Coordinates of N, CA and C in Angstrom, one line a residue:
M5 N 85.5 88.6 105.7 CA 87.3 88.5 106.1 C 87.6 87.5 106.7
G6 N 88.1 86.5 106.5 CA 88.3 85.2 107.3 C 89.0 85.7 108.8
T7 N 88.8 84.8 109.6 CA 89.8 85.0 111.0 C 91.1 84.6 111.0
V8 N 91.8 85.4 111.3 CA 93.3 85.1 111.4 C 93.7 83.9 112.0
G9 N 93.0 83.4 113.0 CA 93.1 82.2 113.7 C 93.0 81.1 112.9
S10 N 92.2 80.9 111.7 CA 92.2 79.9 110.9 C 92.9 80.1 109.6
L11 N 93.9 80.3 109.7 CA 94.8 80.6 108.7 C 94.9 79.2 107.5
M12 N 94.7 79.7 106.3 CA 95.0 78.4 105.1 C 96.4 78.7 104.9
M13 N 97.3 77.6 105.4 CA 98.7 77.6 105.2 C 99.2 76.7 104.1
P14 N 99.6 76.9 103.1 CA 100.1 76.0 102.2 C 101.4 75.3 102.6
S15 N 101.6 73.8 102.5 CA 102.6 73.1 103.4 C 104.0 73.3 102.3
L16 N 105.1 73.3 103.0 CA 106.4 73.4 102.4 C 106.9 72.2 102.1
T17 N 107.4 71.7 101.2 CA 108.1 70.4 100.8 C 109.8 71.1 101.0
S18 N 110.6 70.1 101.1 CA 111.7 70.2 101.4 C 112.9 71.2 100.5
A19 N 112.1 70.7 99.0 CA 112.7 71.7 98.0 C 112.2 73.1 98.0
E20 N 111.3 73.5 98.9 CA 110.7 74.7 98.8 C 110.9 75.5 100.2
T21 N 111.9 75.0 100.9 CA 112.4 75.7 101.9 C 112.7 77.3 101.8
P22 N 112.2 78.0 102.5 CA 112.4 79.8 102.4 C 114.0 79.9 102.5
K23 N 114.4 80.7 101.6 CA 115.7 81.5 101.6 C 115.8 82.7 102.1
A24 N 116.6 83.2 102.2 CA 116.8 84.9 102.8 C 117.0 85.8 101.7
R25 N 116.2 86.9 101.5 CA 116.4 87.8 100.5 C 116.4 89.4 101.1
T26 N 117.1 90.2 101.0 CA 117.0 91.6 101.3 C 116.5 92.6 100.1
M27 N 116.1 93.5 100.0 CA 115.8 94.3 98.9 C 116.4 95.6 98.3
S28 N 116.4 96.1 97.6 CA 117.1 97.6 97.4 C 116.0 98.6 97.9
T29 N 116.3 99.9 98.3 CA 115.5 100.8 98.6 C 115.3 101.6 97.5
D30 N 115.3 101.3 96.3 CA 115.2 102.0 94.9 C 113.6 101.2 94.5
F31 N 112.7 101.8 94.3 CA 111.4 101.9 93.8 C 111.3 102.1 92.6
D32 N 110.9 100.9 91.7 CA 110.7 101.1 90.3 C 109.2 100.7 89.8
S33 N 108.2 101.6 89.9 CA 107.0 100.7 89.5 C 107.0 100.3 88.0
Q34 N 107.7 100.5 87.1 CA 107.8 99.7 85.9 C 108.4 98.5 86.0
R35 N 109.4 98.4 86.7 CA 110.0 97.1 86.9 C 108.9 96.1 87.7
L36 N 108.2 96.7 88.5 CA 107.2 95.8 89.1 C 106.1 95.5 88.6
V37 N 105.7 96.3 87.9 CA 104.3 96.0 86.8 C 104.8 94.7 85.8
K38 N 104.8 93.7 86.2 CA 105.3 92.8 85.2 C 104.2 91.4 85.0
Q39 N 104.6 90.4 84.4 CA 103.5 89.5 84.3 C 104.0 88.5 85.5
V40 N 103.5 88.0 86.4 CA 103.6 87.2 87.3 C 102.4 85.8 87.2
T41 N 103.0 84.9 87.3 CA 102.0 83.7 87.4 C 102.1 82.7 88.5
G42 N 100.7 82.5 89.2 CA 100.8 81.6 90.2 C 101.7 82.0 91.3
V43 N 102.0 81.0 92.6 CA 102.6 81.2 93.7 C 104.0 80.4 93.4
G44 N 105.0 81.1 93.6 CA 106.3 80.1 93.6 C 106.6 79.9 95.3
P45 N 107.5 79.2 95.1 CA 108.2 79.0 96.5 C 108.5 80.3 97.6
W46 N 108.3 79.9 98.7 CA 108.3 81.2 99.7 C 109.7 81.6 99.7
V47 N 110.1 83.0 100.1 CA 111.1 83.4 100.2 C 111.0 84.4 101.6
V48 N 112.1 84.3 102.4 CA 112.1 85.2 103.7 C 112.5 86.6 103.3
Y49 N 111.8 87.7 103.6 CA 112.2 89.2 103.6 C 112.9 89.6 104.8
Q50 N 113.9 90.0 104.6 CA 114.6 90.8 106.0 C 114.7 92.2 105.7
D51 N 114.3 92.9 106.9 CA 114.3 94.3 106.8 C 116.0 94.6 106.7
P52 N 116.2 95.2 105.5 CA 117.9 95.7 105.0 C 118.3 96.4 105.7
T53 N 117.6 97.4 106.7 CA 118.1 98.3 107.6 C 118.4 97.8 109.0
A54 N 117.6 96.9 109.0 CA 117.5 96.1 110.7 C 116.9 97.3 111.6
A55 N 116.5 98.5 111.1 CA 116.0 99.2 112.3 C 114.3 99.0 112.6
L56 N 113.8 98.4 111.9 CA 112.6 97.8 111.9 C 112.2 96.5 112.5
G57 N 113.3 95.8 112.2 CA 113.5 94.4 112.9 C 112.3 93.4 112.7
F58 N 111.8 93.2 111.4 CA 110.7 92.1 111.0 C 111.3 91.3 109.9
T59 N 110.7 90.4 109.7 CA 110.8 89.3 108.8 C 109.4 88.7 108.5
F60 N 109.3 88.3 107.2 CA 108.1 87.5 107.0 C 108.3 86.8 105.6
E61 N 107.4 86.0 105.2 CA 107.8 85.3 104.0 C 106.6 85.6 103.2
Y62 N 107.2 85.6 101.6 CA 106.0 85.7 100.3 C 106.6 85.1 99.2
P63 N 105.8 84.9 98.0 CA 106.3 84.0 97.0 C 107.2 84.7 96.3
E64 N 108.4 83.9 95.9 CA 109.7 84.3 95.3 C 109.5 84.8 93.9
N65 N 108.4 84.4 93.1 CA 108.1 84.9 92.0 C 107.4 86.2 92.0
W66 N 107.0 86.8 93.1 CA 106.2 88.0 92.9 C 107.2 89.0 93.0
A67 N 106.8 90.1 92.3 CA 107.7 91.0 92.4 C 107.8 92.2 93.4
A68 N 108.8 92.6 94.0 CA 108.9 93.4 95.1 C 109.9 94.6 95.1
G69 N 109.5 95.6 95.8 CA 110.2 97.0 95.7 C 110.1 97.7 96.9
T70 N 110.9 98.4 97.5 CA 110.8 99.4 98.4 C 110.7 100.8 97.9
E71 N 109.7 101.8 98.9 CA 109.7 103.1 98.7 C 109.8 103.6 100.3
T72 N 110.4 104.7 100.3 CA 110.6 105.7 101.5 C 109.9 106.9 101.1
G73 N 109.3 107.6 102.3 CA 108.3 108.7 102.2 C 109.1 109.8 101.8
R74 N 108.5 110.9 101.2 CA 109.6 111.9 100.7 C 109.1 113.0 101.6
D75 N 107.5 113.5 101.7 CA 107.0 114.4 102.5 C 106.8 114.0 104.0
Q76 N 106.3 112.8 104.3 CA 106.2 112.1 105.4 C 107.1 110.9 105.7
P77 N 107.6 110.7 106.8 CA 108.6 109.6 106.9 C 108.0 108.3 107.3
Y78 N 108.2 107.6 106.2 CA 107.5 105.8 106.2 C 108.1 105.1 105.3
W79 N 108.3 103.8 105.7 CA 108.9 102.9 104.7 C 108.0 101.9 104.3
Q80 N 108.0 101.4 103.0 CA 107.0 100.4 102.7 C 107.7 99.5 101.5
L81 N 107.1 98.1 101.7 CA 107.4 97.2 100.7 C 106.0 96.6 100.1
I82 N 106.2 97.0 98.7 CA 105.1 96.7 97.7 C 105.4 95.4 97.1
I83 N 104.4 94.7 97.2 CA 105.0 93.0 96.5 C 103.6 92.8 95.6
L84 N 103.9 92.8 94.2 CA 103.1 92.6 93.6 C 103.0 91.2 92.7
G85 N 101.5 90.5 92.6 CA 101.3 89.3 92.2 C 100.8 89.1 90.6
P86 N 100.1 88.3 90.5 CA 99.6 88.0 89.2 C 98.4 89.1 88.9
R87 N 98.5 89.3 87.5 CA 97.3 90.2 86.9 C 95.9 89.6 87.0
N88 N 95.0 90.1 86.9 CA 93.5 89.7 86.9 C 93.2 89.3 85.5
A89 N 92.1 88.6 85.3 CA 91.7 87.9 84.0 C 91.8 89.1 83.0
A90 N 91.5 90.5 83.3 CA 91.4 91.4 82.4 C 92.6 92.1 82.0
N91 N 93.8 91.6 82.7 CA 95.2 92.4 82.6 C 94.9 93.8 83.3
T92 N 94.3 94.4 84.0 CA 93.8 95.6 84.5 C 94.2 96.1 85.8
W93 N 94.9 94.9 86.7 CA 95.2 95.0 88.2 C 96.0 93.8 88.6
S94 N 97.0 94.1 89.7 CA 97.6 93.3 90.1 C 97.2 92.9 91.3
A95 N 97.0 91.5 91.8 CA 97.1 91.2 93.3 C 98.2 91.8 94.0
G96 N 98.1 92.3 95.1 CA 99.4 93.1 95.7 C 99.3 92.9 97.3
L97 N 100.5 93.0 98.0 CA 100.6 93.3 99.3 C 101.4 94.4 99.4
T98 N 101.1 94.8 100.8 CA 102.0 96.5 101.1 C 102.2 96.1 102.6
V99 N 103.4 96.3 102.7 CA 104.0 96.2 104.2 C 104.4 97.9 104.5
R100 N 103.7 98.5 105.5 CA 104.2 99.7 105.6 C 104.5 99.9 106.9
A101 N 105.6 100.5 107.4 CA 105.9 101.1 108.5 C 106.0 102.6 108.8
L102 N 105.5 103.1 110.0 CA 105.3 104.7 110.1 C 106.0 105.0 111.5
P103 N 107.0 106.1 111.7 CA 107.1 106.2 113.0 C 106.3 107.2 113.6
T104 N 106.2 107.0 115.1 CA 105.2 107.8 115.7 C 105.4 109.4 116.0
T105 N 106.6 109.3 115.6 CA 107.1 110.9 115.5 C 106.5 111.6 114.3
G106 N 106.0 110.9 113.3 CA 105.3 111.5 111.9 C 104.3 111.8 112.1
L107 N 103.4 111.5 110.7 CA 102.0 112.3 110.8 C 101.1 111.5 111.7
Y108 N 101.2 110.3 111.9 CA 100.3 109.8 113.0 C 101.0 109.5 114.2
H109 N 100.5 109.8 115.5 CA 101.1 109.7 116.6 C 100.5 108.4 117.5
S110 N 99.3 107.8 117.2 CA 99.1 106.7 117.7 C 98.2 106.1 116.9
L111 N 97.9 104.5 117.3 CA 97.2 103.7 116.7 C 95.7 103.9 116.5
E112 N 95.2 104.7 117.3 CA 93.7 105.0 117.0 C 93.4 106.3 116.1
Q113 N 94.8 107.2 116.0 CA 94.7 108.0 114.9 C 94.6 107.5 113.5
L114 N 95.7 106.5 113.6 CA 95.8 105.9 112.0 C 94.5 105.1 111.8
I115 N 94.1 104.4 112.8 CA 92.7 103.7 112.5 C 91.7 104.4 111.8
E116 N 91.7 105.6 112.9 CA 90.5 106.5 112.3 C 90.7 107.2 110.9
T117 N 91.5 107.3 110.8 CA 92.2 108.0 109.3 C 91.8 107.1 108.2
R118 N 92.1 105.8 108.3 CA 92.2 104.7 107.4 C 90.8 104.4 107.1
R119 N 90.0 104.4 108.2 CA 88.4 104.2 108.1 C 87.9 105.4 107.5
T120 N 88.3 106.3 107.9 CA 87.5 107.5 107.1 C 87.7 107.6 105.6
S121 N 88.9 107.5 105.1 CA 89.5 107.4 103.8 C 89.3 106.4 102.9
S122 N 88.9 105.1 103.6 CA 88.5 104.0 102.6 C 87.0 104.3 102.5
A123 N 86.2 105.1 103.5 CA 84.8 105.1 103.2 C 84.4 105.9 102.4
S124 N 85.3 106.8 101.8 CA 84.9 108.1 100.5 C 85.4 107.0 99.4
A125 N 85.8 106.2 99.1 CA 86.1 105.5 97.8 C 84.8 105.0 97.4
P126 N 84.6 105.1 96.0 CA 83.7 104.8 95.0 C 82.7 103.4 95.4
Q127 N 81.5 103.8 95.9 CA 80.8 102.5 95.9 C 81.3 101.5 96.8
F128 N 81.9 102.1 97.9 CA 82.5 101.3 99.3 C 81.4 100.7 99.9
Q129 N 82.2 99.6 100.3 CA 81.3 98.5 101.3 C 82.0 97.9 102.3
W130 N 81.6 98.2 103.6 CA 82.3 97.4 104.6 C 82.2 96.0 104.5
L131 N 83.1 95.1 104.7 CA 83.0 93.6 105.0 C 83.0 93.2 106.4
D132 N 83.9 93.8 106.8 CA 84.4 93.3 108.4 C 85.3 94.3 108.9
E133 N 85.3 94.5 110.5 CA 86.4 95.3 111.0 C 86.4 95.0 112.5
G134 N 87.5 94.9 113.1 CA 87.4 94.6 114.3 C 88.9 94.2 114.9
S135 N 88.8 93.9 116.4 CA 90.3 93.3 116.6 C 90.5 92.0 116.4
R136 N 91.7 91.5 116.1 CA 92.3 90.3 115.8 C 93.3 90.0 116.1
P137 N 93.7 88.7 116.9 CA 95.0 88.7 117.0 C 96.1 88.1 115.8
V138 N 97.4 88.3 115.8 CA 98.1 87.8 114.8 C 99.3 87.4 115.5
G139 N 99.5 86.2 116.0 CA 100.4 85.6 116.6 C 100.3 86.5 118.2
A140 N 101.2 86.8 118.7 CA 101.3 87.7 119.7 C 100.8 88.9 119.9
L141 N 100.7 89.4 118.7 CA 100.4 90.7 118.4 C 98.6 90.8 118.4
Q142 N 98.2 91.9 118.9 CA 96.9 92.3 118.6 C 96.6 93.3 117.8
T143 N 95.9 93.0 116.7 CA 95.9 93.9 115.9 C 94.5 94.5 115.4
W144 N 94.1 95.7 114.8 CA 93.1 96.1 114.2 C 92.9 96.0 112.6
Q145 N 91.8 95.0 112.3 CA 91.7 94.8 110.9 C 90.5 95.1 110.5
M146 N 90.3 95.7 109.0 CA 89.5 96.1 108.4 C 89.2 95.4 106.8
A147 N 88.1 95.1 106.5 CA 87.9 94.5 104.9 C 86.8 95.3 104.3
W148 N 86.8 95.6 103.0 CA 86.0 96.3 102.2 C 86.3 96.2 100.7
T149 N 84.9 96.8 100.0 CA 85.4 96.4 98.5 C 84.9 97.8 98.1
H150 N 85.4 98.2 96.8 CA 85.0 99.5 96.5 C 85.3 99.0 94.7
V151 N 84.8 100.4 94.1 CA 84.7 100.2 92.5 C 85.9 101.1 91.8
V152 N 86.6 100.7 91.0 CA 87.4 101.3 90.2 C 87.6 101.1 88.6
P153 N 87.4 102.5 88.0 CA 87.2 102.1 86.7 C 88.5 101.7 85.7
L154 N 88.4 100.5 85.2 CA 89.8 100.0 84.5 C 90.0 99.4 83.2
P155 N 90.8 100.0 82.4 CA 92.1 100.5 82.8 C 91.7 102.0 83.1
P156 N 92.5 102.8 84.2 CA 92.5 104.1 84.4 C 92.5 105.0 83.1
H157 N 91.8 106.2 83.1 CA 92.0 107.1 82.1 C 91.8 106.8 80.5
S158 N 91.0 105.7 80.8 CA 90.6 104.7 79.3 C 89.0 105.1 79.3
L159 N 88.8 105.4 77.9 CA 87.3 105.4 77.2 C 86.6 104.1 77.6
Q160 N 87.3 103.3 77.3 CA 86.7 101.7 77.4 C 87.0 101.2 78.9
A161 N 87.1 102.0 79.9 CA 87.3 101.7 81.3 C 85.9 100.8 81.9
T162 N 86.1 99.7 82.3 CA 85.4 98.9 83.0 C 85.3 98.9 84.5
P163 N 84.2 99.1 85.2 CA 84.0 99.3 86.7 C 84.5 97.9 87.0
T164 N 85.5 97.8 88.0 CA 85.7 96.7 88.5 C 86.0 96.4 90.1
P165 N 85.2 95.7 90.6 CA 85.4 95.6 92.3 C 86.6 95.2 92.9
I166 N 87.2 95.8 93.5 CA 88.5 95.6 94.3 C 88.4 95.4 95.7
Q167 N 88.8 94.5 96.1 CA 88.6 94.1 97.6 C 90.1 94.1 98.4
T168 N 89.7 94.7 99.6 CA 91.2 95.0 100.3 C 90.9 94.5 101.7
R169 N 92.2 94.0 102.3 CA 92.0 93.7 103.9 C 93.2 94.5 104.6
L170 N 93.1 95.1 105.4 CA 94.1 96.0 106.1 C 94.4 95.5 107.5
V171 N 95.7 95.0 107.8 CA 96.1 94.8 109.2 C 96.7 96.0 110.2
I172 N 96.5 96.6 111.1 CA 96.9 97.8 111.6 C 97.5 97.1 113.1
F173 N 98.8 97.8 113.4 CA 99.2 97.6 114.9 C 100.4 98.3 115.0
A174 N 100.6 98.1 116.7 CA 101.8 99.0 116.9 C 102.7 98.2 117.6
V175 N 104.0 98.6 117.3 CA 105.2 97.9 118.0 C 106.1 99.0 118.3
G176 N 106.6 99.3 119.9 CA 107.7 99.9 120.0 C 107.2 101.5 119.3
D177 N 108.3 102.2 118.9 CA 107.8 103.6 118.2 C 107.3 103.2 117.0
H178 N 107.0 102.5 116.5 CA 106.4 102.1 115.1 C 104.8 102.0 115.0
L179 N 104.1 102.1 113.8 CA 103.1 101.9 113.4 C 103.1 100.9 112.0
Y180 N 102.3 99.9 112.0 CA 102.5 99.1 111.1 C 101.1 99.0 110.4
E181 N 101.2 99.0 108.8 CA 100.0 98.7 108.3 C 100.6 97.6 107.1
L182 N 99.8 96.4 107.1 CA 99.9 95.2 106.3 C 98.3 94.9 105.5
S183 N 98.5 95.0 104.0 CA 97.5 94.8 103.3 C 97.6 94.0 102.1
Y184 N 96.3 93.5 101.9 CA 96.3 92.7 100.9 C 95.0 93.1 99.7
T185 N 95.2 93.5 98.4 CA 94.3 94.1 97.7 C 94.0 93.1 96.3
A186 N 92.9 93.0 95.8 CA 93.0 92.3 94.6 C 91.8 92.4 93.9
D187 N 91.5 92.2 92.8 CA 90.2 92.1 92.0 C 89.3 91.5 92.7
A188 N 88.2 91.7 93.3 CA 87.3 90.8 94.1 C 86.7 89.8 93.7
R189 N 86.9 89.4 92.2 CA 86.3 88.4 91.7 C 87.4 87.2 91.9
E190 N 88.9 87.6 92.1 CA 90.0 86.8 92.3 C 90.6 86.7 93.5
Y191 N 89.9 87.4 94.4 CA 90.5 88.0 95.6 C 90.5 86.4 96.7
P192 N 90.1 85.5 96.5 CA 89.9 84.3 97.3 C 91.3 83.4 96.4
A193 N 91.7 83.6 95.3 CA 92.5 82.8 94.9 C 94.0 83.1 95.6
Y194 N 94.2 84.4 96.1 CA 95.6 84.8 96.7 C 95.3 85.0 98.0
Q195 N 94.1 85.0 98.7 CA 94.2 85.1 100.2 C 95.1 84.5 100.9
H196 N 95.6 83.1 100.7 CA 96.5 82.5 101.5 C 97.6 82.8 101.5
V197 N 97.9 83.7 100.4 CA 99.3 84.4 100.3 C 99.4 85.3 101.3
F198 N 98.6 86.0 101.8 CA 98.4 87.1 102.7 C 98.4 86.6 104.1
D199 N 97.7 85.6 104.4 CA 97.5 84.6 105.5 C 98.8 84.2 105.8
H200 N 99.9 83.6 104.9 CA 101.1 82.9 104.9 C 102.0 84.3 105.6
L201 N 101.8 85.3 104.9 CA 102.6 86.3 105.7 C 102.4 86.9 106.7
L202 N 101.3 86.8 107.2 CA 100.7 87.4 108.6 C 101.4 86.0 109.7
H203 N 101.3 84.8 109.1 CA 101.2 83.4 109.8 C 103.0 83.8 110.3
T204 N 104.0 84.2 109.2 CA 105.3 84.2 109.4 C 105.8 85.5 110.0
L205 N 105.1 86.1 110.4 CA 105.6 87.7 110.5 C 106.3 87.7 112.0
T206 N 107.4 88.3 112.0 CA 108.2 88.1 113.3 C 108.8 89.3 113.4
I207 N 108.4 90.4 114.8 CA 109.3 91.7 114.9 C 110.0 91.3 115.9
A208 N 111.1 91.8 116.1 CA 112.2 91.9 117.1 C 112.3 92.7 117.8
K209 N 111.2 93.7 118.1 CA 111.5 94.8 118.8 C 110.5 94.9 120.2

């Protein structure tokens, strides 16, 4: 996993200046699973409730939708990018916020839970773990690969390596998880999108 301090940042032309967008709180997985190609101009995501107080940029042409917890309180934005060459997995970003009054009461508890659950994945392999700065934030980051049979529930499923990078931190009374997941063979192609999200992240709490 690359160091956050050496972000790969695409340049923006005057025609690609980000514009503001807010999202519905309705999550529709069928709407999100659509064909996306490449990386479009950057768009600014603004928390529609203003309760979490954050903004960041992501590609305008990637499909985004929000979801809120049913059994446990949380809020998350799922952003899906291009499909892999086999058309079985979408490169994706997730931004999740969890109140410390919910299931996880501390950053250490959340880190340990994610570490344990990740390591239980099939053919799991750690790539990196440690404390990393993201702007003024101090974060805990993990990176790993595991193998998923794709398409799922298919007799013709092919073992597919999936790579994930997870960034965890606490601000105020919320814990935050930001992640990027992709087919490991195509992971480098969109890593700069996650780097850009981290580079443009602001939290006004």
